[in-house]
């Protein structure tokens, strides 16, 4: 009987140890940790690259895989030509120093076509370069991503980058 009690006690101690040593497994996003806009500069990317309406995000620091959930889809007008960029509610890809690759959930308007953005990189001349599936690219000044504004009307400029104060 005493041997059985010792076995149960040992089992409970092991369960308690596992429970106390793995609280991070229950977190599915970085909401309580760091805002994604503060996190992007650690990868050499501008804060305003992602719209302000982020609901949650996850990031694997080992593989660079990320997933961002926005509260809603939104348009972004970037640069002096106000180039339209469309952010879906869900954005995912891989991130590493100065790059986002294998992207889905971001589209750029080229002429009359919307092209899926497959990558974003920072060039040596401090430009943010959007690469799209239609074998093209567009470079913007990093200053175009300093500030981010949101309006309330989706699909008519719900989010746009600006140097002006919000």
mmCIF file of C-alpha atoms in Angstrom:
data_model
loop_
_atom_site.group_PDB
_atom_site.id
_atom_site.type_symbol
_atom_site.label_atom_id
_atom_site.label_comp_id
_atom_site.label_asym_id
_atom_site.label_seq_id
_atom_site.Cartn_x
_atom_site.Cartn_y
_atom_site.Cartn_z
ATOM 1 C CA UNK A 1 0.000 0.000 0.000
ATOM 2 C CA UNK A 2 2.815 2.429 0.895
ATOM 3 C CA UNK A 3 4.554 1.550 -2.360
ATOM 4 C CA UNK A 4 1.376 2.451 -4.315
ATOM 5 C CA UNK A 5 1.112 5.840 -2.530
ATOM 6 C CA UNK A 6 4.744 6.569 -3.342
ATOM 7 C CA UNK A 7 4.080 5.806 -7.041
ATOM 8 C CA UNK A 8 1.052 8.124 -7.148
ATOM 9 C CA UNK A 9 3.001 10.870 -5.374
ATOM 10 C CA UNK A 10 5.854 10.520 -7.859
ATOM 11 C CA UNK A 11 3.373 10.663 -10.746
ATOM 12 C CA UNK A 12 1.769 13.866 -9.378
ATOM 13 C CA UNK A 13 5.162 15.522 -8.901
ATOM 14 C CA UNK A 14 6.102 14.731 -12.512
ATOM 15 C CA UNK A 15 2.771 16.154 -13.756
ATOM 16 C CA UNK A 16 3.246 19.294 -11.659
ATOM 17 C CA UNK A 17 6.772 19.740 -13.014
ATOM 18 C CA UNK A 18 5.551 19.388 -16.624
ATOM 19 C CA UNK A 19 2.688 21.816 -16.010
ATOM 20 C CA UNK A 20 4.936 24.453 -14.436
ATOM 21 C CA UNK A 21 7.731 24.154 -16.979
ATOM 22 C CA UNK A 22 5.599 24.582 -20.145
ATOM 23 C CA UNK A 23 3.357 27.652 -19.770
ATOM 24 C CA UNK A 24 4.585 29.043 -23.098
ATOM 25 C CA UNK A 25 2.964 26.190 -25.009
ATOM 26 C CA UNK A 26 -0.482 27.667 -24.405
ATOM 27 C CA UNK A 27 0.378 30.997 -26.050
ATOM 28 C CA UNK A 28 -0.601 31.031 -29.707
ATOM 29 C CA UNK A 29 0.338 34.641 -30.380
ATOM 30 C CA UNK A 30 2.732 37.325 -29.253
ATOM 31 C CA UNK A 31 -0.068 39.605 -28.009
ATOM 32 C CA UNK A 32 1.242 39.723 -24.467
ATOM 33 C CA UNK A 33 4.857 39.835 -25.556
ATOM 34 C CA UNK A 34 5.821 42.370 -28.194
ATOM 35 C CA UNK A 35 3.770 44.369 -30.691
ATOM 36 C CA UNK A 36 4.645 43.206 -34.216
ATOM 37 C CA UNK A 37 5.347 46.803 -35.254
ATOM 38 C CA UNK A 38 8.092 46.994 -32.618
ATOM 39 C CA UNK A 39 9.349 43.543 -33.598
ATOM 40 C CA UNK A 40 9.820 44.222 -37.351
ATOM 41 C CA UNK A 41 12.844 46.566 -36.898
ATOM 42 C CA UNK A 42 14.715 43.693 -35.207
ATOM 43 C CA UNK A 43 14.641 42.061 -38.656
ATOM 44 C CA UNK A 44 15.672 45.296 -40.392
ATOM 45 C CA UNK A 45 12.129 45.972 -41.635
ATOM 46 C CA UNK A 46 10.186 49.225 -41.107
ATOM 47 C CA UNK A 47 7.494 49.407 -38.381
ATOM 48 C CA UNK A 48 4.805 50.559 -40.825
ATOM 49 C CA UNK A 49 5.196 47.641 -43.226
ATOM 50 C CA UNK A 50 2.188 45.894 -41.661
ATOM 51 C CA UNK A 51 -1.084 47.824 -41.121
ATOM 52 C CA UNK A 52 -1.984 48.908 -37.609
ATOM 53 C CA UNK A 53 -5.058 46.648 -37.354
ATOM 54 C CA UNK A 54 -3.178 43.497 -36.263
ATOM 55 C CA UNK A 55 -5.336 41.205 -34.147
ATOM 56 C CA UNK A 56 -2.655 38.590 -33.439
ATOM 57 C CA UNK A 57 0.482 37.043 -34.845
ATOM 58 C CA UNK A 58 2.737 34.038 -34.414
ATOM 59 C CA UNK A 59 6.394 33.701 -35.292
ATOM 60 C CA UNK A 60 8.773 30.765 -35.222
ATOM 61 C CA UNK A 61 12.190 32.207 -34.438
ATOM 62 C CA UNK A 62 13.885 28.996 -35.599
ATOM 63 C CA UNK A 63 12.289 28.720 -39.079
ATOM 64 C CA UNK A 64 11.190 32.336 -39.613
ATOM 65 C CA UNK A 65 7.637 31.221 -40.419
ATOM 66 C CA UNK A 66 5.074 33.849 -39.444
ATOM 67 C CA UNK A 67 1.306 34.269 -39.501
ATOM 68 C CA UNK A 68 -0.472 37.604 -39.012
ATOM 69 C CA UNK A 69 -4.214 37.979 -38.444
ATOM 70 C CA UNK A 70 -5.652 41.435 -39.156
ATOM 71 C CA UNK A 71 -9.000 42.583 -37.797
ATOM 72 C CA UNK A 72 -10.089 43.095 -41.423
ATOM 73 C CA UNK A 73 -8.758 43.394 -44.973
ATOM 74 C CA UNK A 74 -7.436 46.801 -45.948
ATOM 75 C CA UNK A 75 -6.010 48.934 -48.734
ATOM 76 C CA UNK A 76 -2.743 50.781 -48.276
ATOM 77 C CA UNK A 77 -1.532 53.660 -50.453
ATOM 78 C CA UNK A 78 2.275 53.733 -50.559
ATOM 79 C CA UNK A 79 4.756 56.291 -51.837
ATOM 80 C CA UNK A 80 4.486 59.459 -53.842
ATOM 81 C CA UNK A 81 2.488 57.633 -56.544
ATOM 82 C CA UNK A 82 0.022 56.301 -53.924
ATOM 83 C CA UNK A 83 0.533 52.756 -55.186
ATOM 84 C CA UNK A 84 -2.378 50.607 -53.938
ATOM 85 C CA UNK A 85 -1.462 47.572 -51.835
ATOM 86 C CA UNK A 86 -4.139 45.191 -50.539
ATOM 87 C CA UNK A 87 -3.677 43.315 -47.245
ATOM 88 C CA UNK A 88 -5.887 40.260 -46.713
ATOM 89 C CA UNK A 89 -7.117 39.366 -43.245
ATOM 90 C CA UNK A 90 -4.441 36.663 -43.045
ATOM 91 C CA UNK A 91 -0.810 37.200 -44.050
ATOM 92 C CA UNK A 92 1.886 34.543 -43.862
ATOM 93 C CA UNK A 93 5.391 33.851 -45.022
ATOM 94 C CA UNK A 94 8.997 33.607 -43.856
ATOM 95 C CA UNK A 95 10.952 36.441 -42.279
ATOM 96 C CA UNK A 96 14.673 36.976 -41.810
ATOM 97 C CA UNK A 97 17.057 39.926 -41.765
ATOM 98 C CA UNK A 98 15.785 42.510 -44.265
ATOM 99 C CA UNK A 99 13.438 40.060 -46.020
ATOM 100 C CA UNK A 100 9.959 38.584 -46.081
ATOM 101 C CA UNK A 101 9.589 35.700 -48.554
ATOM 102 C CA UNK A 102 7.066 33.058 -49.588
ATOM 103 C CA UNK A 103 4.388 35.634 -48.823
ATOM 104 C CA UNK A 104 0.656 35.221 -49.166
ATOM 105 C CA UNK A 105 -2.032 37.732 -48.253
ATOM 106 C CA UNK A 106 -0.515 40.888 -49.795
ATOM 107 C CA UNK A 107 -1.305 42.144 -53.322
ATOM 108 C CA UNK A 108 -0.049 45.193 -55.237
ATOM 109 C CA UNK A 109 -1.897 46.961 -58.039
ATOM 110 C CA UNK A 110 0.165 47.112 -61.228
ATOM 111 C CA UNK A 111 -1.716 49.051 -63.901
ATOM 112 C CA UNK A 112 -5.186 47.512 -63.805
ATOM 113 C CA UNK A 113 -4.057 44.156 -62.372
ATOM 114 C CA UNK A 114 -3.691 43.035 -58.756
ATOM 115 C CA UNK A 115 -0.525 40.928 -58.451
ATOM 116 C CA UNK A 116 0.300 38.749 -55.425
ATOM 117 C CA UNK A 117 3.349 40.011 -53.537
ATOM 118 C CA UNK A 118 5.764 37.099 -53.113
ATOM 119 C CA UNK A 119 8.493 38.927 -51.224
ATOM 120 C CA UNK A 120 9.556 42.167 -49.599
ATOM 121 C CA UNK A 121 13.194 43.115 -49.098
ATOM 122 C CA UNK A 122 15.239 46.066 -47.955
ATOM 123 C CA UNK A 123 17.785 47.165 -50.555
ATOM 124 C CA UNK A 124 21.180 48.598 -49.754
ATOM 125 C CA UNK A 125 19.914 52.079 -50.666
ATOM 126 C CA UNK A 126 17.315 52.014 -47.852
ATOM 127 C CA UNK A 127 14.421 51.182 -50.152
ATOM 128 C CA UNK A 128 11.608 48.743 -49.448
ATOM 129 C CA UNK A 129 11.223 46.562 -52.546
ATOM 130 C CA UNK A 130 7.963 44.667 -53.164
ATOM 131 C CA UNK A 131 8.448 41.622 -55.427
ATOM 132 C CA UNK A 132 5.366 40.253 -57.143
ATOM 133 C CA UNK A 133 4.402 37.106 -58.977
ATOM 134 C CA UNK A 134 4.016 38.875 -62.332
ATOM 135 C CA UNK A 135 7.866 38.965 -62.425
ATOM 136 C CA UNK A 136 8.107 42.535 -61.325
ATOM 137 C CA UNK A 137 9.078 44.724 -58.442
ATOM 138 C CA UNK A 138 8.466 48.209 -57.101
ATOM 139 C CA UNK A 139 10.768 50.119 -54.771
ATOM 140 C CA UNK A 140 9.548 52.590 -52.157
ATOM 141 C CA UNK A 141 11.471 54.821 -49.807
ATOM 142 C CA UNK A 142 11.752 53.380 -46.297
ATOM 143 C CA UNK A 143 10.404 56.763 -45.117
ATOM 144 C CA UNK A 144 7.050 55.815 -46.705
ATOM 145 C CA UNK A 145 6.646 53.277 -43.900
ATOM 146 C CA UNK A 146 7.402 55.540 -40.925
ATOM 147 C CA UNK A 147 3.787 56.196 -39.927
ATOM 148 C CA UNK A 148 0.552 54.329 -40.503
ATOM 149 C CA UNK A 149 -2.990 55.683 -40.630
ATOM 150 C CA UNK A 150 -6.285 53.824 -40.719
ATOM 151 C CA UNK A 151 -9.632 55.067 -41.968
ATOM 152 C CA UNK A 152 -12.875 53.237 -41.322
ATOM 153 C CA UNK A 153 -13.921 52.363 -44.862
ATOM 154 C CA UNK A 154 -12.522 49.045 -46.174
ATOM 155 C CA UNK A 155 -11.521 48.916 -49.843
ATOM 156 C CA UNK A 156 -11.276 52.714 -50.176
ATOM 157 C CA UNK A 157 -8.068 53.279 -48.171
ATOM 158 C CA UNK A 158 -8.678 51.668 -44.815
ATOM 159 C CA UNK A 159 -5.006 51.904 -44.056
ATOM 160 C CA UNK A 160 -2.409 54.042 -45.680
ATOM 161 C CA UNK A 161 1.148 54.940 -44.937
ATOM 162 C CA UNK A 162 1.926 58.576 -44.389
ATOM 163 C CA UNK A 163 4.619 60.781 -42.939
ATOM 164 C CA UNK A 164 1.965 62.949 -41.317
ATOM 165 C CA UNK A 165 1.059 62.632 -37.662
ATOM 166 C CA UNK A 166 -1.861 60.286 -37.003
#
